[in-house]
Amino acid sequence: MEAGGVADSLLSGACVLFTLGMFSSGLSDLRHMRMTRSVDNVQFLPFLTTDINNLSWLSYGALKGDGTLIIVNSVGAMLQTLYILVYLHYCPRKAKVIQTKSAQHFSFSLTIATLLASASWTLYGFRLKDPYITVPNFPGIVTSFIRLWLFWKYSQKPARNSQLLQT
């Protein structure tokens, strides 16, 4: 196998691995919602946008006859739909990151997983010179950096007037 083939295989494997990791990162949110019977600290929008993205990629995979795209996005669409249904079951109201000035409502693991998956698919599309893969994944990189910025901006900081514990 030539060097380009090995690199393509490794990149393809990274895309599948990071994408399945991203899809399964919602399992911790699912467990939290079921245990607490609430949606505290869980955001709805990532589930919805990822599900729409999966369905779009599933269509593209079917159109192109790409088994990898079909399998990965079928798994993703099923998981995201499950997360949405559980969220809707337990959701009495919506929480706002900006209003509360707290990033506790974002999933850090989902943010990192989305960044890795989006970046790897963007590189994969770039390597294949396929804008249908590259372009739709680029917003995932941008939104991940926005969420990372929100984590940084609204991270929990100790109060300035807190006293040190006496030992």
PDB file of C-alpha atoms in Angstrom:
ATOM      1  CA  MET A   1       0.000   0.000   0.000  1.00  0.00           C
ATOM      2  CA  GLU A   2       1.447   3.360  -0.946  1.00  0.00           C
ATOM      3  CA  ALA A   3       1.938   6.229   1.531  1.00  0.00           C
ATOM      4  CA  GLY A   4      -1.122   8.163   0.309  1.00  0.00           C
ATOM      5  CA  GLY A   5      -3.290   5.062   0.769  1.00  0.00           C
ATOM      6  CA  VAL A   6      -2.066   4.556   4.332  1.00  0.00           C
ATOM      7  CA  ALA A   7      -2.659   8.225   5.179  1.00  0.00           C
ATOM      8  CA  ASP A   8      -6.143   8.068   3.658  1.00  0.00           C
ATOM      9  CA  SER A   9      -6.961   4.914   5.629  1.00  0.00           C
ATOM     10  CA  LEU A  10      -5.715   6.464   8.875  1.00  0.00           C
ATOM     11  CA  LEU A  11      -7.668   9.659   8.266  1.00  0.00           C
ATOM     12  CA  SER A  12     -10.792   7.692   7.334  1.00  0.00           C
ATOM     13  CA  GLY A  13     -10.421   5.634  10.524  1.00  0.00           C
ATOM     14  CA  ALA A  14      -9.988   8.814  12.584  1.00  0.00           C
ATOM     15  CA  CYS A  15     -13.161  10.241  11.037  1.00  0.00           C
ATOM     16  CA  VAL A  16     -15.160   7.145  11.985  1.00  0.00           C
ATOM     17  CA  LEU A  17     -13.635   6.923  15.472  1.00  0.00           C
ATOM     18  CA  PHE A  18     -14.089  10.602  16.365  1.00  0.00           C
ATOM     19  CA  THR A  19     -17.570  10.715  14.860  1.00  0.00           C
ATOM     20  CA  LEU A  20     -18.819   7.672  16.757  1.00  0.00           C
ATOM     21  CA  GLY A  21     -17.190   9.118  19.883  1.00  0.00           C
ATOM     22  CA  MET A  22     -19.021  12.388  19.308  1.00  0.00           C
ATOM     23  CA  PHE A  23     -22.345  10.608  18.821  1.00  0.00           C
ATOM     24  CA  SER A  24     -21.879   8.478  21.933  1.00  0.00           C
ATOM     25  CA  SER A  25     -20.855  11.439  24.107  1.00  0.00           C
ATOM     26  CA  GLY A  26     -24.564  12.175  24.445  1.00  0.00           C
ATOM     27  CA  LEU A  27     -24.988   8.910  26.362  1.00  0.00           C
ATOM     28  CA  SER A  28     -23.802  10.651  29.533  1.00  0.00           C
ATOM     29  CA  ASP A  29     -26.490  13.318  28.992  1.00  0.00           C
ATOM     30  CA  LEU A  30     -29.041  10.570  28.388  1.00  0.00           C
ATOM     31  CA  ARG A  31     -28.043   8.829  31.634  1.00  0.00           C
ATOM     32  CA  HIS A  32     -28.207  12.159  33.511  1.00  0.00           C
ATOM     33  CA  MET A  33     -31.695  12.927  32.174  1.00  0.00           C
ATOM     34  CA  ARG A  34     -32.999   9.475  33.088  1.00  0.00           C
ATOM     35  CA  MET A  35     -31.466   9.493  36.569  1.00  0.00           C
ATOM     36  CA  THR A  36     -32.578  13.028  37.489  1.00  0.00           C
ATOM     37  CA  ARG A  37     -35.786  12.913  35.436  1.00  0.00           C
ATOM     38  CA  SER A  38     -34.884  16.405  34.227  1.00  0.00           C
ATOM     39  CA  VAL A  39     -32.856  18.154  31.539  1.00  0.00           C
ATOM     40  CA  ASP A  40     -30.737  20.221  33.938  1.00  0.00           C
ATOM     41  CA  ASN A  41     -27.354  21.024  32.379  1.00  0.00           C
ATOM     42  CA  VAL A  42     -28.334  19.459  29.034  1.00  0.00           C
ATOM     43  CA  GLN A  43     -28.686  21.492  25.827  1.00  0.00           C
ATOM     44  CA  PHE A  44     -31.242  20.567  23.148  1.00  0.00           C
ATOM     45  CA  LEU A  45     -29.742  22.388  20.147  1.00  0.00           C
ATOM     46  CA  PRO A  46     -26.649  20.162  19.703  1.00  0.00           C
ATOM     47  CA  PHE A  47     -28.902  17.082  19.528  1.00  0.00           C
ATOM     48  CA  LEU A  48     -31.158  18.696  16.936  1.00  0.00           C
ATOM     49  CA  THR A  49     -28.407  20.102  14.717  1.00  0.00           C
ATOM     50  CA  THR A  50     -26.425  16.860  14.849  1.00  0.00           C
ATOM     51  CA  ASP A  51     -29.526  14.833  13.944  1.00  0.00           C
ATOM     52  CA  ILE A  52     -30.244  17.096  10.960  1.00  0.00           C
ATOM     53  CA  ASN A  53     -26.586  16.843   9.970  1.00  0.00           C
ATOM     54  CA  ASN A  54     -26.691  13.030  10.248  1.00  0.00           C
ATOM     55  CA  LEU A  55     -29.777  12.787   8.078  1.00  0.00           C
ATOM     56  CA  SER A  56     -28.162  15.036   5.460  1.00  0.00           C
ATOM     57  CA  TRP A  57     -24.963  12.989   5.468  1.00  0.00           C
ATOM     58  CA  LEU A  58     -26.955   9.761   5.350  1.00  0.00           C
ATOM     59  CA  SER A  59     -28.662  11.023   2.189  1.00  0.00           C
ATOM     60  CA  TYR A  60     -25.317  12.010   0.683  1.00  0.00           C
ATOM     61  CA  GLY A  61     -23.815   8.630   1.610  1.00  0.00           C
ATOM     62  CA  ALA A  62     -26.721   6.823  -0.036  1.00  0.00           C
ATOM     63  CA  LEU A  63     -26.440   9.022  -3.128  1.00  0.00           C
ATOM     64  CA  LYS A  64     -22.695   8.394  -3.348  1.00  0.00           C
ATOM     65  CA  GLY A  65     -22.942   4.717  -2.366  1.00  0.00           C
ATOM     66  CA  ASP A  66     -20.438   5.242   0.468  1.00  0.00           C
ATOM     67  CA  GLY A  67     -20.977   2.512   3.069  1.00  0.00           C
ATOM     68  CA  THR A  68     -18.881   4.311   5.695  1.00  0.00           C
ATOM     69  CA  LEU A  69     -21.025   7.455   5.489  1.00  0.00           C
ATOM     70  CA  ILE A  70     -24.210   5.371   5.545  1.00  0.00           C
ATOM     71  CA  ILE A  71     -23.247   3.315   8.612  1.00  0.00           C
ATOM     72  CA  VAL A  72     -21.757   6.166  10.659  1.00  0.00           C
ATOM     73  CA  ASN A  73     -24.660   8.517  10.013  1.00  0.00           C
ATOM     74  CA  SER A  74     -27.322   5.842  10.532  1.00  0.00           C
ATOM     75  CA  VAL A  75     -25.872   5.204  13.995  1.00  0.00           C
ATOM     76  CA  GLY A  76     -25.646   8.949  14.615  1.00  0.00           C
ATOM     77  CA  ALA A  77     -29.206   9.661  13.482  1.00  0.00           C
ATOM     78  CA  MET A  78     -30.584   6.879  15.674  1.00  0.00           C
ATOM     79  CA  LEU A  79     -28.680   8.083  18.748  1.00  0.00           C
ATOM     80  CA  GLN A  80     -29.508  11.770  18.217  1.00  0.00           C
ATOM     81  CA  THR A  81     -33.196  10.949  17.711  1.00  0.00           C
ATOM     82  CA  LEU A  82     -33.130   8.939  20.950  1.00  0.00           C
ATOM     83  CA  TYR A  83     -31.497  11.869  22.791  1.00  0.00           C
ATOM     84  CA  ILE A  84     -34.123  14.271  21.395  1.00  0.00           C
ATOM     85  CA  LEU A  85     -37.024  12.031  22.431  1.00  0.00           C
ATOM     86  CA  VAL A  86     -35.668  11.614  25.968  1.00  0.00           C
ATOM     87  CA  TYR A  87     -34.966  15.345  26.202  1.00  0.00           C
ATOM     88  CA  LEU A  88     -38.503  16.216  25.117  1.00  0.00           C
ATOM     89  CA  HIS A  89     -39.879  13.719  27.615  1.00  0.00           C
ATOM     90  CA  TYR A  90     -38.126  15.389  30.564  1.00  0.00           C
ATOM     91  CA  CYS A  91     -38.052  19.030  29.402  1.00  0.00           C
ATOM     92  CA  PRO A  92     -40.251  21.470  31.346  1.00  0.00           C
ATOM     93  CA  ARG A  93     -38.363  24.597  30.155  1.00  0.00           C
ATOM     94  CA  LYS A  94     -35.145  25.706  28.427  1.00  0.00           C
ATOM     95  CA  ALA A  95     -31.934  26.974  30.130  1.00  0.00           C
ATOM     96  CA  LYS A  96     -29.869  29.855  28.625  1.00  0.00           C
ATOM     97  CA  VAL A  97     -26.070  30.030  28.801  1.00  0.00           C
ATOM     98  CA  ILE A  98     -25.849  33.756  28.106  1.00  0.00           C
ATOM     99  CA  GLN A  99     -28.679  34.712  30.483  1.00  0.00           C
ATOM    100  CA  THR A 100     -27.256  32.697  33.365  1.00  0.00           C
ATOM    101  CA  LYS A 101     -23.643  33.578  32.467  1.00  0.00           C
ATOM    102  CA  SER A 102     -22.765  29.959  33.142  1.00  0.00           C
ATOM    103  CA  ALA A 103     -21.357  27.302  30.817  1.00  0.00           C
ATOM    104  CA  GLN A 104     -22.558  24.524  33.095  1.00  0.00           C
ATOM    105  CA  HIS A 105     -25.366  23.878  30.608  1.00  0.00           C
ATOM    106  CA  PHE A 106     -22.876  22.894  27.885  1.00  0.00           C
ATOM    107  CA  SER A 107     -21.302  19.487  27.608  1.00  0.00           C
ATOM    108  CA  PHE A 108     -17.534  19.924  27.479  1.00  0.00           C
ATOM    109  CA  SER A 109     -17.026  16.353  26.232  1.00  0.00           C
ATOM    110  CA  LEU A 110     -19.505  16.931  23.392  1.00  0.00           C
ATOM    111  CA  THR A 111     -17.730  20.175  22.471  1.00  0.00           C
ATOM    112  CA  ILE A 112     -14.336  18.441  22.243  1.00  0.00           C
ATOM    113  CA  ALA A 113     -15.806  15.447  20.403  1.00  0.00           C
ATOM    114  CA  THR A 114     -17.546  17.741  17.905  1.00  0.00           C
ATOM    115  CA  LEU A 115     -14.330  19.669  17.340  1.00  0.00           C
ATOM    116  CA  LEU A 116     -12.326  16.492  16.696  1.00  0.00           C
ATOM    117  CA  ALA A 117     -14.984  14.914  14.465  1.00  0.00           C
ATOM    118  CA  SER A 118     -15.599  18.090  12.451  1.00  0.00           C
ATOM    119  CA  ALA A 119     -11.885  18.761  12.023  1.00  0.00           C
ATOM    120  CA  SER A 120     -11.136  15.209  10.907  1.00  0.00           C
ATOM    121  CA  TRP A 121     -14.021  15.174   8.391  1.00  0.00           C
ATOM    122  CA  THR A 122     -12.971  18.596   7.086  1.00  0.00           C
ATOM    123  CA  LEU A 123      -9.426  17.303   6.559  1.00  0.00           C
ATOM    124  CA  TYR A 124     -10.780  14.128   4.959  1.00  0.00           C
ATOM    125  CA  GLY A 125     -12.902  16.151   2.533  1.00  0.00           C
ATOM    126  CA  PHE A 126      -9.967  18.446   1.814  1.00  0.00           C
ATOM    127  CA  ARG A 127      -7.735  15.431   1.133  1.00  0.00           C
ATOM    128  CA  LEU A 128     -10.330  13.957  -1.254  1.00  0.00           C
ATOM    129  CA  LYS A 129     -10.926  17.390  -2.799  1.00  0.00           C
ATOM    130  CA  ASP A 130     -14.632  16.868  -2.031  1.00  0.00           C
ATOM    131  CA  PRO A 131     -16.346  20.115  -1.013  1.00  0.00           C
ATOM    132  CA  TYR A 132     -19.502  18.164  -0.126  1.00  0.00           C
ATOM    133  CA  ILE A 133     -17.554  16.712   2.805  1.00  0.00           C
ATOM    134  CA  THR A 134     -15.356  19.711   3.613  1.00  0.00           C
ATOM    135  CA  VAL A 135     -17.858  22.575   3.616  1.00  0.00           C
ATOM    136  CA  PRO A 136     -20.640  21.131   5.848  1.00  0.00           C
ATOM    137  CA  ASN A 137     -18.152  20.098   8.536  1.00  0.00           C
ATOM    138  CA  PHE A 138     -16.383  23.439   8.809  1.00  0.00           C
ATOM    139  CA  PRO A 139     -19.228  25.047  10.839  1.00  0.00           C
ATOM    140  CA  GLY A 140     -18.742  22.313  13.455  1.00  0.00           C
ATOM    141  CA  ILE A 141     -15.204  23.581  13.969  1.00  0.00           C
ATOM    142  CA  VAL A 142     -16.389  27.186  14.260  1.00  0.00           C
ATOM    143  CA  THR A 143     -19.236  26.411  16.683  1.00  0.00           C
ATOM    144  CA  SER A 144     -16.931  24.234  18.789  1.00  0.00           C
ATOM    145  CA  PHE A 145     -14.503  27.135  19.162  1.00  0.00           C
ATOM    146  CA  ILE A 146     -17.433  29.414  20.089  1.00  0.00           C
ATOM    147  CA  ARG A 147     -18.509  26.945  22.784  1.00  0.00           C
ATOM    148  CA  LEU A 148     -14.902  26.668  24.036  1.00  0.00           C
ATOM    149  CA  TRP A 149     -14.812  30.465  24.246  1.00  0.00           C
ATOM    150  CA  LEU A 150     -18.081  30.398  26.231  1.00  0.00           C
ATOM    151  CA  PHE A 151     -16.572  27.793  28.577  1.00  0.00           C
ATOM    152  CA  TRP A 152     -13.613  30.111  29.094  1.00  0.00           C
ATOM    153  CA  LYS A 153     -15.726  33.273  29.457  1.00  0.00           C
ATOM    154  CA  TYR A 154     -18.323  31.792  31.818  1.00  0.00           C
ATOM    155  CA  SER A 155     -16.172  29.324  33.700  1.00  0.00           C
ATOM    156  CA  GLN A 156     -16.769  29.113  37.416  1.00  0.00           C
ATOM    157  CA  LYS A 157     -14.313  31.460  39.101  1.00  0.00           C
ATOM    158  CA  PRO A 158     -13.734  31.606  42.848  1.00  0.00           C
ATOM    159  CA  ALA A 159     -15.103  34.711  44.498  1.00  0.00           C
ATOM    160  CA  ARG A 160     -12.530  37.456  45.011  1.00  0.00           C
ATOM    161  CA  ASN A 161     -13.493  37.911  48.652  1.00  0.00           C
ATOM    162  CA  SER A 162     -13.289  34.232  49.592  1.00  0.00           C
ATOM    163  CA  GLN A 163     -11.016  33.546  52.522  1.00  0.00           C
ATOM    164  CA  LEU A 164      -8.378  30.848  52.659  1.00  0.00           C
ATOM    165  CA  LEU A 165      -9.064  27.946  54.961  1.00  0.00           C
ATOM    166  CA  GLN A 166      -7.126  28.119  58.203  1.00  0.00           C
ATOM    167  CA  THR A 167      -5.154  24.980  59.045  1.00  0.00           C
TER     168      THR A 167
END
